[in-house]
mmCIF file of N, CA and C and ligand atoms in Angstrom:
data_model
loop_
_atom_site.group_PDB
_atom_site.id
_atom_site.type_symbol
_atom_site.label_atom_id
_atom_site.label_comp_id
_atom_site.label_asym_id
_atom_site.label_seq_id
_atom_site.Cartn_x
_atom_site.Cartn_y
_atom_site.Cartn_z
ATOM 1 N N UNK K 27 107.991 117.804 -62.831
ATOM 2 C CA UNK K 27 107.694 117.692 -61.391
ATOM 3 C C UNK K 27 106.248 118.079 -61.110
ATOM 4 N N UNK K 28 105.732 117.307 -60.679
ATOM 5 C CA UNK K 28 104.099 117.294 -60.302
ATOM 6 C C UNK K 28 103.915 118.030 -58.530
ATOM 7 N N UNK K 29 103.298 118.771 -58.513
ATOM 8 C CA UNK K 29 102.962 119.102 -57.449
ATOM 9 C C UNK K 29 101.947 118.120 -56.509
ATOM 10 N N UNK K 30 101.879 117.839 -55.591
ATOM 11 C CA UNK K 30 101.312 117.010 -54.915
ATOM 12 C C UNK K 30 100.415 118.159 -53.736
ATOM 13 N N UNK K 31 99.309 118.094 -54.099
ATOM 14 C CA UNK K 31 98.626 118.991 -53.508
ATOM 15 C C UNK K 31 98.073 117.986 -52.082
ATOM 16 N N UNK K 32 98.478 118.183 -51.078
ATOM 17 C CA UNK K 32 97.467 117.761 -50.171
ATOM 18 C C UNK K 32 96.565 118.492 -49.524
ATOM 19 N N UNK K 33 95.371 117.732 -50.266
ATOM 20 C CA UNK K 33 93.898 118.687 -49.163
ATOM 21 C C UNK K 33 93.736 118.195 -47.685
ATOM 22 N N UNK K 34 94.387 119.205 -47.495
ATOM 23 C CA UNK K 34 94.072 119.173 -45.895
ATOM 24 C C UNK K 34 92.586 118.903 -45.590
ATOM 25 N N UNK K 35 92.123 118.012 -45.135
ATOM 26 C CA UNK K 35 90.479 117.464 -45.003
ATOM 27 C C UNK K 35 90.334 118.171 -43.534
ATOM 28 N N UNK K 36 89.760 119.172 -43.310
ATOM 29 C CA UNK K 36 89.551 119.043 -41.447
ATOM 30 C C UNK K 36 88.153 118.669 -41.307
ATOM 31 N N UNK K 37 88.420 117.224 -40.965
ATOM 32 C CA UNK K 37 87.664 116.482 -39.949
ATOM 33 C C UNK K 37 87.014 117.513 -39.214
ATOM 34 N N UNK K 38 86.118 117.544 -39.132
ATOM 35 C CA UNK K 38 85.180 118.203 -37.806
ATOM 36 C C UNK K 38 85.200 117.026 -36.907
ATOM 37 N N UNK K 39 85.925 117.271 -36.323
ATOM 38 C CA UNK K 39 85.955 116.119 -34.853
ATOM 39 C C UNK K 39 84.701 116.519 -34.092
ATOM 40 N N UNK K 40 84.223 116.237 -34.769
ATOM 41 C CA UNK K 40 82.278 116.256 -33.634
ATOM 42 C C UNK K 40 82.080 114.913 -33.045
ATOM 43 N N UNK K 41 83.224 114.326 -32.698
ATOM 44 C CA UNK K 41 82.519 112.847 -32.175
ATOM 45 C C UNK K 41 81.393 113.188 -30.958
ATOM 46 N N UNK K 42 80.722 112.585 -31.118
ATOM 47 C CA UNK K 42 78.880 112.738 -30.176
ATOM 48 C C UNK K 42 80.500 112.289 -28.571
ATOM 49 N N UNK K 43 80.076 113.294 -28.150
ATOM 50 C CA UNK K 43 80.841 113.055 -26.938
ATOM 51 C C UNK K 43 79.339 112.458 -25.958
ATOM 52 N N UNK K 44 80.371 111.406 -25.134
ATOM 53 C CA UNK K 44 79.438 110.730 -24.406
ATOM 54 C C UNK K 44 79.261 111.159 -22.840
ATOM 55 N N UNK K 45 78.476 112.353 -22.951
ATOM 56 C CA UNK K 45 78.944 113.265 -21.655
ATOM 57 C C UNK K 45 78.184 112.265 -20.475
ATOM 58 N N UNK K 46 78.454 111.900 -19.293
ATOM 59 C CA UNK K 46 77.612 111.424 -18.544
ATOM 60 C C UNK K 46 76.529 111.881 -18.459
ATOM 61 N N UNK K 47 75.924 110.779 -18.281
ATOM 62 C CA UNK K 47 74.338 110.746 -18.159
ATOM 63 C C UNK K 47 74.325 111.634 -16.935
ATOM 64 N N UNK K 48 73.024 113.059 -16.754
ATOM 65 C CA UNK K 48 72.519 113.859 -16.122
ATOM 66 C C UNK K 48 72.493 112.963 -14.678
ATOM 67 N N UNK K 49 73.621 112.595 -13.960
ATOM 68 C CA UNK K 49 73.892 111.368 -13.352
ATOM 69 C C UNK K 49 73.033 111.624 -12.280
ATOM 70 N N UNK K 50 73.113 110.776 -10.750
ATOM 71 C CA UNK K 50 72.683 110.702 -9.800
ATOM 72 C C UNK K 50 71.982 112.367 -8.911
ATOM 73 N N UNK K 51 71.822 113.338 -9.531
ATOM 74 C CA UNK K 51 71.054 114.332 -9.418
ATOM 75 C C UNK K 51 69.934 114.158 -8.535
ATOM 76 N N UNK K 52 69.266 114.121 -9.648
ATOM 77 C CA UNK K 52 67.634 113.858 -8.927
ATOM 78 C C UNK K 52 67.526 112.746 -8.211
ATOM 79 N N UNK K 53 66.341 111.909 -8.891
ATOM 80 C CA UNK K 53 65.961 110.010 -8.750
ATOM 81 C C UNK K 53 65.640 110.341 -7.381
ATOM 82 N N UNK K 54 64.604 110.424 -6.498
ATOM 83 C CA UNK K 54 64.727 109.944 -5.161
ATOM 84 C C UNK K 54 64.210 108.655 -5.551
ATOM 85 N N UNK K 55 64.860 107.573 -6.027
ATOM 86 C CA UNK K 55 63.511 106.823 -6.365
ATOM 87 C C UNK K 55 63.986 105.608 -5.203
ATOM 88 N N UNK K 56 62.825 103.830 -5.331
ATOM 89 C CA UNK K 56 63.143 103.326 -5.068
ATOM 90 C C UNK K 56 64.249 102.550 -4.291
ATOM 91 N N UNK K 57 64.890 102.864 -5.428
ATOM 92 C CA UNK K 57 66.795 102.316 -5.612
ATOM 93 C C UNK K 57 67.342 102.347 -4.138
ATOM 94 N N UNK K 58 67.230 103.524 -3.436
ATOM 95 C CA UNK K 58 68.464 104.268 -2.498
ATOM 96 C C UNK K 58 67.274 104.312 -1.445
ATOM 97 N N UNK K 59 68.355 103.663 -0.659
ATOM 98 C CA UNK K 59 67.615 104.049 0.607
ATOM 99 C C UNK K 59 67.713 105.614 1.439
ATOM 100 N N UNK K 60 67.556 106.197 1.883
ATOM 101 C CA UNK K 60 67.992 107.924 2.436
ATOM 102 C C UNK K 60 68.586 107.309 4.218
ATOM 103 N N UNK K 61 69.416 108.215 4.387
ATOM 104 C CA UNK K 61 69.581 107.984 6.233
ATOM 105 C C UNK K 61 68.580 107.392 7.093
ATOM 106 N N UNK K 62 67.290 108.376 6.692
ATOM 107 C CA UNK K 62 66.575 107.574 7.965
ATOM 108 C C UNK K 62 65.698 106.343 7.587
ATOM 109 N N UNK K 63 65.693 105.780 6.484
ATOM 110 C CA UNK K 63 65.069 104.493 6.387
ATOM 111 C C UNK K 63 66.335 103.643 6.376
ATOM 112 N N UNK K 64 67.631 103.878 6.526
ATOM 113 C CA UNK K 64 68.979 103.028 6.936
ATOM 114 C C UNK K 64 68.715 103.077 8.756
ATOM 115 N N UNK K 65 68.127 103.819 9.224
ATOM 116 C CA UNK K 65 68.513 104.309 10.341
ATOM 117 C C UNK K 65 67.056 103.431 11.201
ATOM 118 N N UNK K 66 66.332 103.534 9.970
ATOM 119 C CA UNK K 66 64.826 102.699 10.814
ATOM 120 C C UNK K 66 65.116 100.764 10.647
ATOM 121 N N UNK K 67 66.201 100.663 9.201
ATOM 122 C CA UNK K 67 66.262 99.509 9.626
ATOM 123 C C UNK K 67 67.362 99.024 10.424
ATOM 124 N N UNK K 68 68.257 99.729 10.885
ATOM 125 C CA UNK K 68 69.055 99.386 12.374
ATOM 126 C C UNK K 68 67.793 99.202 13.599
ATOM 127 N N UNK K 69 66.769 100.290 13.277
ATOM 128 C CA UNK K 69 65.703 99.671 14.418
ATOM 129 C C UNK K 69 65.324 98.378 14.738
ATOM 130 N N UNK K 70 64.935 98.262 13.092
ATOM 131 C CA UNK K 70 64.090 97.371 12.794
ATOM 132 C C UNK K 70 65.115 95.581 13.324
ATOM 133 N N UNK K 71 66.202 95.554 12.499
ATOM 134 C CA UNK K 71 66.677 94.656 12.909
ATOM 135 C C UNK K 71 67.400 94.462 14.285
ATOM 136 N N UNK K 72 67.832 95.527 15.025
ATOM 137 C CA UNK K 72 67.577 95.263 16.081
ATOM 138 C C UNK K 72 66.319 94.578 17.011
ATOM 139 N N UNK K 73 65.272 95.130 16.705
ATOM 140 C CA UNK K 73 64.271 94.478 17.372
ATOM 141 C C UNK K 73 64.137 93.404 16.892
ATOM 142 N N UNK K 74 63.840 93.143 15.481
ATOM 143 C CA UNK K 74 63.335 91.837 14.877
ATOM 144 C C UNK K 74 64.107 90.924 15.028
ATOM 145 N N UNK K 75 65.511 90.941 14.366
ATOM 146 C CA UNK K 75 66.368 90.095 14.020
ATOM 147 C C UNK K 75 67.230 89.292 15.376
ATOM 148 N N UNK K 76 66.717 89.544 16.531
ATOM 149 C CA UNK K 76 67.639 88.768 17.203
ATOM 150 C C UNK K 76 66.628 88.147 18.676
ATOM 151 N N UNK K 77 65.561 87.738 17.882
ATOM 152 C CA UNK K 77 64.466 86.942 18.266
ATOM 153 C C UNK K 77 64.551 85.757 18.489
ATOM 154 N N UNK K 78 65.133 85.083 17.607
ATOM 155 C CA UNK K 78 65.130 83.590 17.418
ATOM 156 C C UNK K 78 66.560 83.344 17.610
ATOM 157 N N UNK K 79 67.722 83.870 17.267
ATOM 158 C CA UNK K 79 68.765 83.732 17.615
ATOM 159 C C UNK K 79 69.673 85.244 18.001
ATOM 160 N N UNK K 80 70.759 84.750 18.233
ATOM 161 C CA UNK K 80 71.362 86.498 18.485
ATOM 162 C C UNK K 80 71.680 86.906 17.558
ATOM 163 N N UNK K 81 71.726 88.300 17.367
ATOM 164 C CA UNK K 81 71.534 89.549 17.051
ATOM 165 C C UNK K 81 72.658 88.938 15.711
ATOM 166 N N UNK K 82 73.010 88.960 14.419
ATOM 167 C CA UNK K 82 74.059 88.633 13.739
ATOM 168 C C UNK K 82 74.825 89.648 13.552
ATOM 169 N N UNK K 83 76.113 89.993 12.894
ATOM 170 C CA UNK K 83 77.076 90.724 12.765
ATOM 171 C C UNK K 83 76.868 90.948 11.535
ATOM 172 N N UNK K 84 76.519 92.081 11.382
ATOM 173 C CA UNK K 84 75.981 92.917 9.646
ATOM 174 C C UNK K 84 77.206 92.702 9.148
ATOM 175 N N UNK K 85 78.811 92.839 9.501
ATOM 176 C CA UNK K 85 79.892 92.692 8.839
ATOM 177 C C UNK K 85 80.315 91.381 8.828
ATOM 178 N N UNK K 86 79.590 89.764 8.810
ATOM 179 C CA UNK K 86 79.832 88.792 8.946
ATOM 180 C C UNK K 86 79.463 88.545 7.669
ATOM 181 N N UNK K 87 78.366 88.843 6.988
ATOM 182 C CA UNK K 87 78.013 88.364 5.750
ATOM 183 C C UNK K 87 78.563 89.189 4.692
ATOM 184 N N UNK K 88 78.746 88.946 3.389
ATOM 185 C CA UNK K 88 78.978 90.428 2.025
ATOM 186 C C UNK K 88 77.596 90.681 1.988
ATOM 187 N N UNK K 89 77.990 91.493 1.219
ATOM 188 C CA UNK K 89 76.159 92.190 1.085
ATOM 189 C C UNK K 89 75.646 90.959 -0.516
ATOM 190 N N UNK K 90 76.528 90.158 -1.303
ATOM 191 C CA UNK K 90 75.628 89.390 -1.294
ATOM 192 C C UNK K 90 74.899 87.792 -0.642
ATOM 193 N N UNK K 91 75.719 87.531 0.413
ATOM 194 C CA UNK K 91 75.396 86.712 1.393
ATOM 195 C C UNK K 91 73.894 87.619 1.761
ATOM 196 N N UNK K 92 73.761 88.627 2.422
ATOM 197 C CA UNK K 92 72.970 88.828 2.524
ATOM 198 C C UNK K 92 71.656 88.797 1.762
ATOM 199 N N UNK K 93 71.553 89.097 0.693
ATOM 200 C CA UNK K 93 70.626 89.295 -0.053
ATOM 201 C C UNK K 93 69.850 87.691 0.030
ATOM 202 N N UNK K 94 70.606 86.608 0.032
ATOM 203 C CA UNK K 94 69.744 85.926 0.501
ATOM 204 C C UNK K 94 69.607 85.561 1.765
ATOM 205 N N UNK K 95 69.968 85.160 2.801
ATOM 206 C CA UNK K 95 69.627 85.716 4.184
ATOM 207 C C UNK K 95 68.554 86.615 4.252
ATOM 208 N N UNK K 96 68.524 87.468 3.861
ATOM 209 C CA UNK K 96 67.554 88.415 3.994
ATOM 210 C C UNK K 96 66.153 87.990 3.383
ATOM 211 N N UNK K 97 66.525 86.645 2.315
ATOM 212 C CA UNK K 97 65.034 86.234 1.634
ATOM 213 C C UNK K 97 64.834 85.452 2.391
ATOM 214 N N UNK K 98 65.849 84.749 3.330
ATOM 215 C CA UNK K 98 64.806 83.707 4.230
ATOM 216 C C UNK K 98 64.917 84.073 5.570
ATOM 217 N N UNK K 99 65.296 85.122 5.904
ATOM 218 C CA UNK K 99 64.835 86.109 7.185
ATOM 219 C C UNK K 99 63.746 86.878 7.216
ATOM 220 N N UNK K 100 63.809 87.379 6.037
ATOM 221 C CA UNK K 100 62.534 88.630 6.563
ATOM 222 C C UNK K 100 60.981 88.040 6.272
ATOM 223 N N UNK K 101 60.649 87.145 5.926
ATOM 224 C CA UNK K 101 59.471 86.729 6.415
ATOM 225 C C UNK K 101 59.407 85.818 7.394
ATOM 226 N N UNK K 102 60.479 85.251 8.002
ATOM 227 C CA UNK K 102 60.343 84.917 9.753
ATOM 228 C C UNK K 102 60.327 85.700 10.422
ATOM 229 N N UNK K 103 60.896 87.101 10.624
ATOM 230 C CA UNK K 103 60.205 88.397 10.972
ATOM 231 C C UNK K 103 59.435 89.057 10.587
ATOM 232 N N UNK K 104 58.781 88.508 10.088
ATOM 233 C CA UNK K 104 57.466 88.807 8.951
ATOM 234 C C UNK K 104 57.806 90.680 8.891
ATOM 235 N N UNK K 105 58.752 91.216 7.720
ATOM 236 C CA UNK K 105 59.089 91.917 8.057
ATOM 237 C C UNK K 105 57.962 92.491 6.287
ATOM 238 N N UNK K 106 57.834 93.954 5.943
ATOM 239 C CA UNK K 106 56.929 94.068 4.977
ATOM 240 C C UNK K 106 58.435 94.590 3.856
ATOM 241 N N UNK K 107 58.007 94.191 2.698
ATOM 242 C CA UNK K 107 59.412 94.994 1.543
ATOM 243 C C UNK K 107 59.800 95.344 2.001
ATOM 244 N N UNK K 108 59.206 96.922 2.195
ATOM 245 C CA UNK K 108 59.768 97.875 2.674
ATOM 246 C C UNK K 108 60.392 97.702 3.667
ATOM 247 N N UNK K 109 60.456 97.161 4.620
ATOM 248 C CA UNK K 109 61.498 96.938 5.966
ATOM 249 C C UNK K 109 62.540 95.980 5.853
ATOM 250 N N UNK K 110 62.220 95.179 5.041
ATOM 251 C CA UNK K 110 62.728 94.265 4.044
ATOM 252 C C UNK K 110 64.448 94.811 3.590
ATOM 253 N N UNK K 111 63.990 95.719 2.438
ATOM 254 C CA UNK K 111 64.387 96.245 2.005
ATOM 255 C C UNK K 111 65.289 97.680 2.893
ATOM 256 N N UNK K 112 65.310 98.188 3.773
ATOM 257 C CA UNK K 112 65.455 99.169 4.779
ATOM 258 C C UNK K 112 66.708 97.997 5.787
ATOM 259 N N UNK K 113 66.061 96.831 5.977
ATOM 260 C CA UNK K 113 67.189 95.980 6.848
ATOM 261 C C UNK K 113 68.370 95.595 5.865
ATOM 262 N N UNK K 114 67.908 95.278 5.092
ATOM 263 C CA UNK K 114 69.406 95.066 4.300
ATOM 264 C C UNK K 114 70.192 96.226 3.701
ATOM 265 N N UNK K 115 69.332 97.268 3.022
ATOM 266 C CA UNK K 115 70.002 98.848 2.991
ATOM 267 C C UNK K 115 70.785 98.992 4.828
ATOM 268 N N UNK K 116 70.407 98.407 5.920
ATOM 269 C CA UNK K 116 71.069 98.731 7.356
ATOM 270 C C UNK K 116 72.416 97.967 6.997
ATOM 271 N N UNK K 117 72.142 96.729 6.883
ATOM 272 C CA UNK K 117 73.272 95.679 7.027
ATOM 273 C C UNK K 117 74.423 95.874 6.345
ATOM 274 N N UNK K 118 74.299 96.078 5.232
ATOM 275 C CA UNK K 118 75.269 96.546 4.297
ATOM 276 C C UNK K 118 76.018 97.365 3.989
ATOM 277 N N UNK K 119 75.272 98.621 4.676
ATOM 278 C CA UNK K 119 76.350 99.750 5.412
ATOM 279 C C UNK K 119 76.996 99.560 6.143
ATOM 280 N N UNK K 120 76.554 98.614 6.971
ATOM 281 C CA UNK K 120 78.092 98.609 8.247
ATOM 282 C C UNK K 120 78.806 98.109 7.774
ATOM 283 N N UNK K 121 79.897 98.506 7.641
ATOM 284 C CA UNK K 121 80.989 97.850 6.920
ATOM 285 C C UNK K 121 82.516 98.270 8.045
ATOM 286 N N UNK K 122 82.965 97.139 8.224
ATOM 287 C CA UNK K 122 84.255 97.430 9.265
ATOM 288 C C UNK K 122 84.381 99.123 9.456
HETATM 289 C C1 HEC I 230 61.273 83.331 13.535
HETATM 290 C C2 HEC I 230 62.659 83.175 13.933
HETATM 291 C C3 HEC I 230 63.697 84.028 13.197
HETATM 292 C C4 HEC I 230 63.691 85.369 13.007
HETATM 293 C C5 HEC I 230 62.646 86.380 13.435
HETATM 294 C C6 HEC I 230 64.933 85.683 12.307
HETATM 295 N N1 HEC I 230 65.663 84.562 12.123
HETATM 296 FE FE1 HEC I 230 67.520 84.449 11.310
HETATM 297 N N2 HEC I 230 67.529 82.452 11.579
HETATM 298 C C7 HEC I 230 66.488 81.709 12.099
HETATM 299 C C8 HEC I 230 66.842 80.314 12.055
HETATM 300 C C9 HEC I 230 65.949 79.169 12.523
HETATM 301 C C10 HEC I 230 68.129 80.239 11.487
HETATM 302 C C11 HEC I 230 68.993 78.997 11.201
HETATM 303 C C12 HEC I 230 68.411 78.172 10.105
HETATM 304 C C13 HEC I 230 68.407 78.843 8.783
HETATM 305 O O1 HEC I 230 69.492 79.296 8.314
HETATM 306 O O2 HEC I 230 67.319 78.974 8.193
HETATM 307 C C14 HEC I 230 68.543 81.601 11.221
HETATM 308 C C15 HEC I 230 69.760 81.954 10.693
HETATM 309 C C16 HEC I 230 70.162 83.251 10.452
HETATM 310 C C17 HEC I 230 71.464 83.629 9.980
HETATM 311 C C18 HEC I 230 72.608 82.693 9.668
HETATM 312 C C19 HEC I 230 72.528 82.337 8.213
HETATM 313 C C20 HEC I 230 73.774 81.743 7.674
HETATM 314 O O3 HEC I 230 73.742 81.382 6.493
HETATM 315 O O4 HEC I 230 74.778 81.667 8.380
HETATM 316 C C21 HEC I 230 71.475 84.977 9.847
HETATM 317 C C22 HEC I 230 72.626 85.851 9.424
HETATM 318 C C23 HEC I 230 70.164 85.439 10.219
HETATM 319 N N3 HEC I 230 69.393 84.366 10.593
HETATM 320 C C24 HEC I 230 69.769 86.742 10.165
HETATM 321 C C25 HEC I 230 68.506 87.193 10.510
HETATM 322 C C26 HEC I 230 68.054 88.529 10.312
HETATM 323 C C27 HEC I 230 68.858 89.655 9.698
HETATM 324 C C28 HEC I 230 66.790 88.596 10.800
HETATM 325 C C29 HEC I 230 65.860 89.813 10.810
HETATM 326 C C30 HEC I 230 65.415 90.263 9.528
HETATM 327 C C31 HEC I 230 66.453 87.277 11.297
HETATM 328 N N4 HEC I 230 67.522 86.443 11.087
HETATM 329 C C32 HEC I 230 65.274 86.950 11.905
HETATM 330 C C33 HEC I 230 65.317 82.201 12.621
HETATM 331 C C34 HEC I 230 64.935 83.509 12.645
#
């Protein structure tokens, strides 16, 4: 009778754990608009956007309807990126 030795192997379970990325923390960057540039483009498209026709219903389009809408709106309101960008960060928040 043979002994059957089993070597217990312990695995070091070190799998590289994939901890989330040092997530949404910092970054003020670009990306995100903050309250009051959401809040300047409710200005903004209020004033601008209901010039030529009435005022549209921010919850009429998805936000990607918008995105183009917004490329052939905001330079008939000759609006700059940045406001650009600030009106559709508005629009897209309102959501029902
Ligand atoms: C200089 C005039 C003018 C200004 C300013 C203007 N629009 Fe328009 N808009 C139009 C015209 C003309 C149409 C219809 C023809 C077209 O779709 O290009 C239209 C159509 C639209 C539509 C309907 C599009 C669709 O597919 O149903 C939306 C929504 C809209 N505009 C949103 C905006 C927003 C938001 C702004 C402000 C950033 C804006 N518009 C500013 C002239 C203007």
């Amino acid at each position: 009778m043979k002994k059957i030795i089993l070597a217990a192997s312990f695995t070091a379970i070190a799998l590289t754990s994939c901890t989330p990325k040092a997530s949404t923390a910092a970054a003020p960057s670009l990306a995100v608009s903050t309250a009051e540039q959401i809040a300047q483009g409710k200005t903004i498209f209020e004033n601008s956007c209901g010039r030529c026709h009435k005022l549209p219903d921010p919850t009429a389009h998805t936000s990607v309807q918008w995105v183009g809408i917004m490329n052939s709106m905001a330079p008939k309101a000759k609006l700059t990126d940045e406001q650009h960008q600030w009106v559709y960060d508005y629009v897209v928040s309102v959501k029902k």
